[in-house]
CSV table of C-alpha atoms and ligand atoms in Angstrom, one decimal:
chain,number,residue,atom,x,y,z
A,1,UNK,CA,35.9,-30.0,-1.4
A,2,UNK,CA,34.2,-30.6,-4.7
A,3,UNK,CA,34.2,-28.6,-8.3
A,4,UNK,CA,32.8,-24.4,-7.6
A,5,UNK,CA,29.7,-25.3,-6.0
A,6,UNK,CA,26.6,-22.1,-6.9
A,7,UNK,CA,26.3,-20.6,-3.2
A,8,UNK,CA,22.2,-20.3,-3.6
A,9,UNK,CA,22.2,-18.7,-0.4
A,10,UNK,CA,23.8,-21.3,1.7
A,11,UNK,CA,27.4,-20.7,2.6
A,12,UNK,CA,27.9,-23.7,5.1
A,13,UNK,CA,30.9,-25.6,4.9
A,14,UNK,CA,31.2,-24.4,0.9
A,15,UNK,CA,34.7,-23.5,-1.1
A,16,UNK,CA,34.5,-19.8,-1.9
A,17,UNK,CA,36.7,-20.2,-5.3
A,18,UNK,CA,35.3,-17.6,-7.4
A,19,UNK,CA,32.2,-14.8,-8.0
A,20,UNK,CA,30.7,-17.0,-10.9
A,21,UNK,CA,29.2,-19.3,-7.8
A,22,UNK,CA,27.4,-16.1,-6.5
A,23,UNK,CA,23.9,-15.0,-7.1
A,24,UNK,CA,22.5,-11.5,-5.9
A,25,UNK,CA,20.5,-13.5,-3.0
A,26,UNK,CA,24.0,-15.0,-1.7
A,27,UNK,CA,25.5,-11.6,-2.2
A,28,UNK,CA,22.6,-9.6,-0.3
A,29,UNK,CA,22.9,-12.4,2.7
A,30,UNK,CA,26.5,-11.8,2.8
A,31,UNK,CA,25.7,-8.2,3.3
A,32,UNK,CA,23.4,-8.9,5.9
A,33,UNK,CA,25.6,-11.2,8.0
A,34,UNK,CA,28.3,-8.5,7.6
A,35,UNK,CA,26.1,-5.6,9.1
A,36,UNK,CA,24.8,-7.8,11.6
A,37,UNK,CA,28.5,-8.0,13.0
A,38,UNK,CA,29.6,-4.5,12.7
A,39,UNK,CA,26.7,-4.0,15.3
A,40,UNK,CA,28.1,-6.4,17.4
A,41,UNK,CA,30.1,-6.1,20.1
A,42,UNK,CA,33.4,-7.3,21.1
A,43,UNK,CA,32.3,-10.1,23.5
A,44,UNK,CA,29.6,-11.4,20.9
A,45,UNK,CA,31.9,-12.1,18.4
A,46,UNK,CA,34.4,-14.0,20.1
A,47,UNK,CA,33.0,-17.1,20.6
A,48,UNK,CA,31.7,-17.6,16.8
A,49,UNK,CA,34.9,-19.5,15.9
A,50,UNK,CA,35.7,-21.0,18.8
A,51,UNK,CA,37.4,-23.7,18.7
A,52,UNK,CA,37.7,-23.6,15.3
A,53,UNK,CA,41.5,-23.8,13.7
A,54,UNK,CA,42.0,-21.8,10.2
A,55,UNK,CA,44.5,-22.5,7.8
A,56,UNK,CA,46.4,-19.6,6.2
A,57,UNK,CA,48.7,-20.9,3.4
A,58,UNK,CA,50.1,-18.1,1.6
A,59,UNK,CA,52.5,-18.8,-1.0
A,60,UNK,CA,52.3,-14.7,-2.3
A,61,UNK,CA,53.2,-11.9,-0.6
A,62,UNK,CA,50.3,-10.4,1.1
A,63,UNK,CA,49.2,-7.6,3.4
A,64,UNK,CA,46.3,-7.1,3.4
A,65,UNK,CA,44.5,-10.0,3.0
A,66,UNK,CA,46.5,-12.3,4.6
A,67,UNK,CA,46.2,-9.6,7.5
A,68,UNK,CA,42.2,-9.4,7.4
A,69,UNK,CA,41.8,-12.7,7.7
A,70,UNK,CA,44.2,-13.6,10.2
A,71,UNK,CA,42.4,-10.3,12.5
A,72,UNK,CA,38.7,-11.7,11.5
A,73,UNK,CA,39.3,-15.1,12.8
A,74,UNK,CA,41.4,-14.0,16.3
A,75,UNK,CA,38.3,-11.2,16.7
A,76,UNK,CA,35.7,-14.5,16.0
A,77,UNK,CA,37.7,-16.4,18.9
A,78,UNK,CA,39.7,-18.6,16.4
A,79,UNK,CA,43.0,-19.7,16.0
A,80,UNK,CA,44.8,-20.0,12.9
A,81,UNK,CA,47.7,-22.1,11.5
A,82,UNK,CA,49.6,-19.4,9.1
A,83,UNK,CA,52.3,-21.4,6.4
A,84,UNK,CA,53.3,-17.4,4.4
A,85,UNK,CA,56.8,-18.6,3.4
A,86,UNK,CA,57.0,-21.2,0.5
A,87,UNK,CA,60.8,-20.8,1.1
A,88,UNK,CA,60.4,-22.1,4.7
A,89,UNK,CA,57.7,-25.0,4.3
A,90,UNK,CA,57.8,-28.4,2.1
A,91,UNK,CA,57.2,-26.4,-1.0
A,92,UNK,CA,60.7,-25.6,-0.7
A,93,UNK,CA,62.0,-29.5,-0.5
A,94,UNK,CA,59.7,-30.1,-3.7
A,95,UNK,CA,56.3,-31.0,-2.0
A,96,UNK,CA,53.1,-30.6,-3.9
A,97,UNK,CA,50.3,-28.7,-3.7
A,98,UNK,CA,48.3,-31.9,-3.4
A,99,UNK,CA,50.1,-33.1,-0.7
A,100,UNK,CA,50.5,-30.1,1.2
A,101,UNK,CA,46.3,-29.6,1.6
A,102,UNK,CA,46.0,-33.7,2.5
A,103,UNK,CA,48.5,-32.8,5.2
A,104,UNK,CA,46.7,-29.0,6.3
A,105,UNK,CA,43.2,-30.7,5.7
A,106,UNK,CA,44.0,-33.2,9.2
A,107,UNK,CA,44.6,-29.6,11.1
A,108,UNK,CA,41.9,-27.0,10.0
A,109,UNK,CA,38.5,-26.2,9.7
A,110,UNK,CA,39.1,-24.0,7.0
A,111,UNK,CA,42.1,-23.5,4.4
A,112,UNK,CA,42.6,-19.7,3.3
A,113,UNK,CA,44.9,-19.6,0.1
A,114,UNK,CA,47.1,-17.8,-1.8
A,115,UNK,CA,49.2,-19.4,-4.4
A,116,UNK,CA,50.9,-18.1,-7.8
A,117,UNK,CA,48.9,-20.3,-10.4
A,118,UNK,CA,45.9,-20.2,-11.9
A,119,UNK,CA,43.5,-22.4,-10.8
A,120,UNK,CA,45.4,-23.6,-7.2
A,121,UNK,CA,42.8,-22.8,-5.1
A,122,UNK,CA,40.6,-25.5,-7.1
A,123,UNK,CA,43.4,-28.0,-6.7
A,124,UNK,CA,43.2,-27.6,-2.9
A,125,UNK,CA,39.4,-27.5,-2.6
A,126,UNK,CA,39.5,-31.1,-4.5
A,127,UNK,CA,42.4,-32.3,-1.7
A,128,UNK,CA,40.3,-30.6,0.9
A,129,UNK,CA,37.3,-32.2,2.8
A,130,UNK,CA,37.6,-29.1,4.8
A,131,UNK,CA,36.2,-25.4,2.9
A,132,UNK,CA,38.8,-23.8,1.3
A,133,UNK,CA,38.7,-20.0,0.6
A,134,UNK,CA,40.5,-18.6,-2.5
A,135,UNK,CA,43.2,-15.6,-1.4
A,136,UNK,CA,44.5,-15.0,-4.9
A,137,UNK,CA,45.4,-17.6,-7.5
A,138,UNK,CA,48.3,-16.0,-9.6
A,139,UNK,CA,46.5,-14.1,-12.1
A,140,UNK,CA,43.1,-15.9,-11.8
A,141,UNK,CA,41.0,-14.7,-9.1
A,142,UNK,CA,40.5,-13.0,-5.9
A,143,UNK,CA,36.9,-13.9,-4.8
A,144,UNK,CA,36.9,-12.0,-1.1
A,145,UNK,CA,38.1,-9.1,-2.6
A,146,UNK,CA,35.9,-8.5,-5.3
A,147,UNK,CA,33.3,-8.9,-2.5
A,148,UNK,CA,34.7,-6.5,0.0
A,149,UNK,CA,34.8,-4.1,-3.1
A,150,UNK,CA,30.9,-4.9,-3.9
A,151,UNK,CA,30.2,-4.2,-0.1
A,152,UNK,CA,32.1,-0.7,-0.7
A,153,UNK,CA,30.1,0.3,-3.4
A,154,UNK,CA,26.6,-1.2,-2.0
A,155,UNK,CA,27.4,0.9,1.2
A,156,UNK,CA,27.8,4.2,-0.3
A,157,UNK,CA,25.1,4.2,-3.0
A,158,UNK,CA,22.6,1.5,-1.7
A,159,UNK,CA,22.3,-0.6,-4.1
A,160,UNK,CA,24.6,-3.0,-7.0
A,161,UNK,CA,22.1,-1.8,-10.1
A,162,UNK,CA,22.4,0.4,-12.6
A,163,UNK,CA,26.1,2.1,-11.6
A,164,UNK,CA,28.6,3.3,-13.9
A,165,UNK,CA,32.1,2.6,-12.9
A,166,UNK,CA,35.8,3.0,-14.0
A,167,UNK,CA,38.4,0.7,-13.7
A,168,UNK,CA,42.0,1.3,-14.7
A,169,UNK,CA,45.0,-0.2,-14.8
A,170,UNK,CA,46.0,-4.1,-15.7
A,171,UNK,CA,42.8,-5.5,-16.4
A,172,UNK,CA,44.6,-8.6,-18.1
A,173,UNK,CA,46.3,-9.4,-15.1
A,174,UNK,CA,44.3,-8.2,-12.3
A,175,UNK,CA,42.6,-10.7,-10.5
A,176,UNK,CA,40.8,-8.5,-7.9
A,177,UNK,CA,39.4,-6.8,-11.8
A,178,UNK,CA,38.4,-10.8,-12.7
A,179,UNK,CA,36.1,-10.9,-10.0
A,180,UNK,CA,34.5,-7.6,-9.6
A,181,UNK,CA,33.4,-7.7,-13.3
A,182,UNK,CA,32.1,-10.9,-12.7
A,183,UNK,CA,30.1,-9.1,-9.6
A,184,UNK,CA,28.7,-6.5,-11.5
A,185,UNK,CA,27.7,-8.8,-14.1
A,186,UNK,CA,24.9,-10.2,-11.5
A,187,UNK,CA,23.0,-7.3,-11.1
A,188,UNK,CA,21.0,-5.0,-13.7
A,189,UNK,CA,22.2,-2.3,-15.7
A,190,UNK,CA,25.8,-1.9,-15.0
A,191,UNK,CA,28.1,-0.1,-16.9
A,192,UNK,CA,32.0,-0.5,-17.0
A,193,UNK,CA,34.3,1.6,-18.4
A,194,UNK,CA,38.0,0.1,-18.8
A,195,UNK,CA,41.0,2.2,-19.0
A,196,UNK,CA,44.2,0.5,-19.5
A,197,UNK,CA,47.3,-0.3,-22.1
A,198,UNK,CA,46.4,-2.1,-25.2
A,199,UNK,CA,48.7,-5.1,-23.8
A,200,UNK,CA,46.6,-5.1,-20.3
A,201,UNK,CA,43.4,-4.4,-21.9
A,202,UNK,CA,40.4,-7.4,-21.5
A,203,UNK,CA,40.2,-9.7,-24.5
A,204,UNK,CA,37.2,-9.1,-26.9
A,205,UNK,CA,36.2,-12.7,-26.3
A,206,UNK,CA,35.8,-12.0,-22.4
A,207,UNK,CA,34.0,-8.3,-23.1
A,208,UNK,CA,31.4,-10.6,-25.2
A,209,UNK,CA,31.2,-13.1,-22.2
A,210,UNK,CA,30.4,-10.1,-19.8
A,211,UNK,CA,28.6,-8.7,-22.0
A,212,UNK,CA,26.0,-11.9,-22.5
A,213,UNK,CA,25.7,-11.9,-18.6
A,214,UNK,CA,24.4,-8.4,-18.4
A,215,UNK,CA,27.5,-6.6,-17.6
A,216,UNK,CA,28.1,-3.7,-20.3
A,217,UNK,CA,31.8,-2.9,-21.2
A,218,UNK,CA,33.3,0.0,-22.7
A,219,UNK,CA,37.4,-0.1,-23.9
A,220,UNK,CA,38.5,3.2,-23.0
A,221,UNK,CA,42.1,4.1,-24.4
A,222,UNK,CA,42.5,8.3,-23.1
A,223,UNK,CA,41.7,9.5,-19.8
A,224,UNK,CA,39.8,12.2,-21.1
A,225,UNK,CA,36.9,9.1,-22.2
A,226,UNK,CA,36.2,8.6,-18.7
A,227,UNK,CA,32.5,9.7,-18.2
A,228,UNK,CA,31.8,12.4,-15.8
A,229,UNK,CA,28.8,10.5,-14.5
A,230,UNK,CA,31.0,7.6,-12.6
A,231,UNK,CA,29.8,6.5,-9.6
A,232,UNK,CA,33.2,4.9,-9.0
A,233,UNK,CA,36.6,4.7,-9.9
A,234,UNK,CA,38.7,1.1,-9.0
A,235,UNK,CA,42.4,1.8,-9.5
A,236,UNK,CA,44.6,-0.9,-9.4
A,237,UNK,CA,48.6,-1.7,-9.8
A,238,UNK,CA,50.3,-3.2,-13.2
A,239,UNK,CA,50.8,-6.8,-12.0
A,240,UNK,CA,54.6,-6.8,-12.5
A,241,UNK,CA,54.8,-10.5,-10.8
A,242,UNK,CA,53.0,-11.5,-14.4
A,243,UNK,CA,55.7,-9.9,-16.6
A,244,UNK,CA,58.3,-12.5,-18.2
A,245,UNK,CA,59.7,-9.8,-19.8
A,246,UNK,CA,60.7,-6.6,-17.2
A,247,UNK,CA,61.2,-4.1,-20.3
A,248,UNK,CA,57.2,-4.5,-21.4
A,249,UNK,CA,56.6,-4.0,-17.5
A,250,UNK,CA,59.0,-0.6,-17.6
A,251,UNK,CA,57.5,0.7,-20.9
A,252,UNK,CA,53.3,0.4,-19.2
A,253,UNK,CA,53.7,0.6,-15.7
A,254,UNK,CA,53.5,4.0,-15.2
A,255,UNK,CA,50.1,4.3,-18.1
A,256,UNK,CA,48.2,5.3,-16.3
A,257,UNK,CA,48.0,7.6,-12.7
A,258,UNK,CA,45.1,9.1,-10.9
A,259,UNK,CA,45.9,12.6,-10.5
A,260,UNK,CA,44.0,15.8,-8.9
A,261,UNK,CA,44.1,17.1,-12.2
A,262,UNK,CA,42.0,14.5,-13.7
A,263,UNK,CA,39.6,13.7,-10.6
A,264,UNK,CA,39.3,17.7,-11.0
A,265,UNK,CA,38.4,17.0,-14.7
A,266,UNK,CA,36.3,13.9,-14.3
A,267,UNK,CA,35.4,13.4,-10.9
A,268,UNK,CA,31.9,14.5,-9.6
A,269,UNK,CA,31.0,14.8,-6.1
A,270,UNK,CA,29.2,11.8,-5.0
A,271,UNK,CA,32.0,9.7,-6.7
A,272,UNK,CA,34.3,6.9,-4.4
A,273,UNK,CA,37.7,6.5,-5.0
A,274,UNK,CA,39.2,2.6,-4.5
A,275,UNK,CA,41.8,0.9,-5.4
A,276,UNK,CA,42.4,-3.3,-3.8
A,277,UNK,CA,46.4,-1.7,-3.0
A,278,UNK,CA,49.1,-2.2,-2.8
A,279,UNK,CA,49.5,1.0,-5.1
A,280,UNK,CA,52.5,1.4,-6.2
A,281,UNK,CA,52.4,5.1,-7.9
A,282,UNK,CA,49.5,5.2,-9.8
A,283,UNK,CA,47.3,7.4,-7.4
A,284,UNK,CA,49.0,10.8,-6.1
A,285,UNK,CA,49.3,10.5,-2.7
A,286,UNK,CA,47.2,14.1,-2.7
A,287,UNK,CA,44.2,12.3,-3.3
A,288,UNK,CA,44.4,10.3,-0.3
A,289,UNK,CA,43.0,13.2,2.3
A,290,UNK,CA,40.2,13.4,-0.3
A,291,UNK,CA,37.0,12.6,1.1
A,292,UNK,CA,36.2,10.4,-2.0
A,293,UNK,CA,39.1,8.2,-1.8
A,294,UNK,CA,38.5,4.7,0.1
A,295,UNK,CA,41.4,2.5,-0.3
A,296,UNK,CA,43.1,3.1,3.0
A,297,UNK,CA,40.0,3.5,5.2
A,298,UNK,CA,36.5,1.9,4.1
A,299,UNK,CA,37.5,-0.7,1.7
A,300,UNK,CA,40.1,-2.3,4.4
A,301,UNK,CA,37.2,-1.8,7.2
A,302,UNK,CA,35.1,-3.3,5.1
A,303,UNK,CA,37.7,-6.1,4.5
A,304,UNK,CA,37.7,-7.3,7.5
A,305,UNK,CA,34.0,-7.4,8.2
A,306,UNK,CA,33.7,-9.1,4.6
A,307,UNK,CA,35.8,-11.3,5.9
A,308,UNK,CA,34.1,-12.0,9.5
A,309,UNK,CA,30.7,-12.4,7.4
A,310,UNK,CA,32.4,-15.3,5.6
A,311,UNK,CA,34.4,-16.8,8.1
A,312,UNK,CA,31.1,-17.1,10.4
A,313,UNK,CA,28.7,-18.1,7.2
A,314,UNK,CA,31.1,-20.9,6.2
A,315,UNK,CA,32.0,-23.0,9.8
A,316,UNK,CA,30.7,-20.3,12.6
A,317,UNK,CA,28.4,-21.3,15.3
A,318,UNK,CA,24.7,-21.2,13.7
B,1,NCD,C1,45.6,-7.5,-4.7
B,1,NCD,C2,46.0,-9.0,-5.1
B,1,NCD,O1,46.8,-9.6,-4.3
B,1,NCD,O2,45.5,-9.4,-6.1
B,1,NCD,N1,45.9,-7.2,-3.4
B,1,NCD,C3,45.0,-7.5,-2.5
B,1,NCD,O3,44.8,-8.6,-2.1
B,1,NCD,N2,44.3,-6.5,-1.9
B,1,NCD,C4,46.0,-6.5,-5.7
B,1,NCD,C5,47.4,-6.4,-6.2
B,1,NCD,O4,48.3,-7.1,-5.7
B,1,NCD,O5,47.7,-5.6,-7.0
């Protein structure tokens, strides 16, 4: 539609491109909406989108969220148009991105995507009279995720102040990590511990950025500096898509693993356990009976709710 637009509480007919156009108010009225339909039933939801036809160009493989948003618009009483195969559409015969959204724009009343580069999602938006919601652009940012993971964490402890978390993993490359730390950086007092290879660690530049909007970040190189105090610990997978070079994605894919040794170690009680998935080894499949861990069950719930709450903000019935 237009360049990343602040949300100041108002999500209609708005591009959801990235968590620097969120302010606390946006993000508590996201919250709301999403409550507001997990207490609805069945039959209430499914006229929201009626009528309404939803776009979901994936150009990256996807499970999950090209899952959740396909189920949140069907359960809203929406259809959707879903182009997942590059392979199979005009990308294949040399189309552009450009082109592609003019064409999608005609059909939909909203354009999900998911695309390899950085900064495709804003190329759409500006071909796009209709909203377009950023799925993942390569390793840039993955806006609905980061808020299904701020959900998560506002659930269990109530509130987005003053929480110490972990994250692990590839932080250089991990754009659900991009967005959450820009989450956290809204609210007061959070502190964020980052574990990961020197090669995937965040630059200093960007730990000064967070740093000026509030969000305090630690570099953490051992496991055994992960503070016992954590409210949560976010997982994630070494991007291997973002590796030219396959040897440097053998010798740190594996630098990191959540274990029951170390969540016996460093884990307290009241902690939650997530990780945006697909894992891919780096949490011990022990760990997922744990009533802690949230990864296969509240944070994909939450997804889809997340998900609803947008969907029905953005071009549902008001
Ligand atoms: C993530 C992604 O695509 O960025 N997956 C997801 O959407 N939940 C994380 C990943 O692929 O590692």
């Amino acid at each position: 539609m237009q360049d990343q637009k602040p949300i100041n509480s108002d999500f209609k007919n708005k591009d959801i491109l990235s968590l620097s156009q969120f302010d606390p108010n946006s993000i508590n009225l996201l919250f709301k909406k999403t409550q507001e339909l997990e207490s609805q039933s069945p039959e209430e939801l499914s006229t929201i989108l009626k009528n309404k036809i939803v776009t979901l160009l994936f150009s990256e493989p996807s499970t999950r969220t090209f899952g959740s948003f396909a189920v949140a618009v069907k359960r809203l009483g929406g259809q959707t148009l879903e182009l997942t195969s590059p392979s199979e559409n005009s990308f294949a015969k040399g189309e552009t991105l450009e082109d592609t959204i003019r064409v999608l724009d005609n059909y939909s009343d909203l354009i999900v995507i998911r695309h390899p580069e950085i900064g495709s999602a804003d190329i759409a938006a500006k071909n796009a009279d209709a909203p377009v919601i950023n799925a993942g652009d390569g390793a840039g940012e993955h806006p609905t995720q980061a808020l299904l993971d701020l959900y998560t964490i506002y659930k269990k402890f109530q509130t987005l102040e003053n929480l110490n978390g972990v994250i692990a993993g590839d932080i250089k490359n991990g754009r659900t990590v991009h967005s959450l730390l820009k989450g956290l950086s809204l609210f007061t007092g959070n502190k964020i511990y980052l574990l990961a290879p020197d090669e995937l660690t965040l630059s200093q530049e960007l730990v000064s950025k967070h740093a000026k909007n509030g969000l305090e970040i630690i570099v953490i190189k051992t496991e055994e500096e992960i503070p016992q105090d954590a409210h949560f610990w976010y997982w994630t997978r070494v991007q291997k898509e973002r590796f030219s070079d396959q040897t440097q994605y053998e010798k740190v894919k594996n630098s990191f693993i959540l274990t029951q040794d170390l969540l016996g170690q460093k884990g307290n009680s009241d902690l939650i356990l997530m990780h945006p998935l697909p894992r891919v080894g780096e949490i011990e499949a022990e760990i997922d009976n744990d009533k802690r861990a949230l990864y296969l069950t509240d944070q994909i719930q939450n997804g889809l709710y997340v998900r609803m709450a947008l969907l029905t903000s953005i071009i549902g019935k008001s």
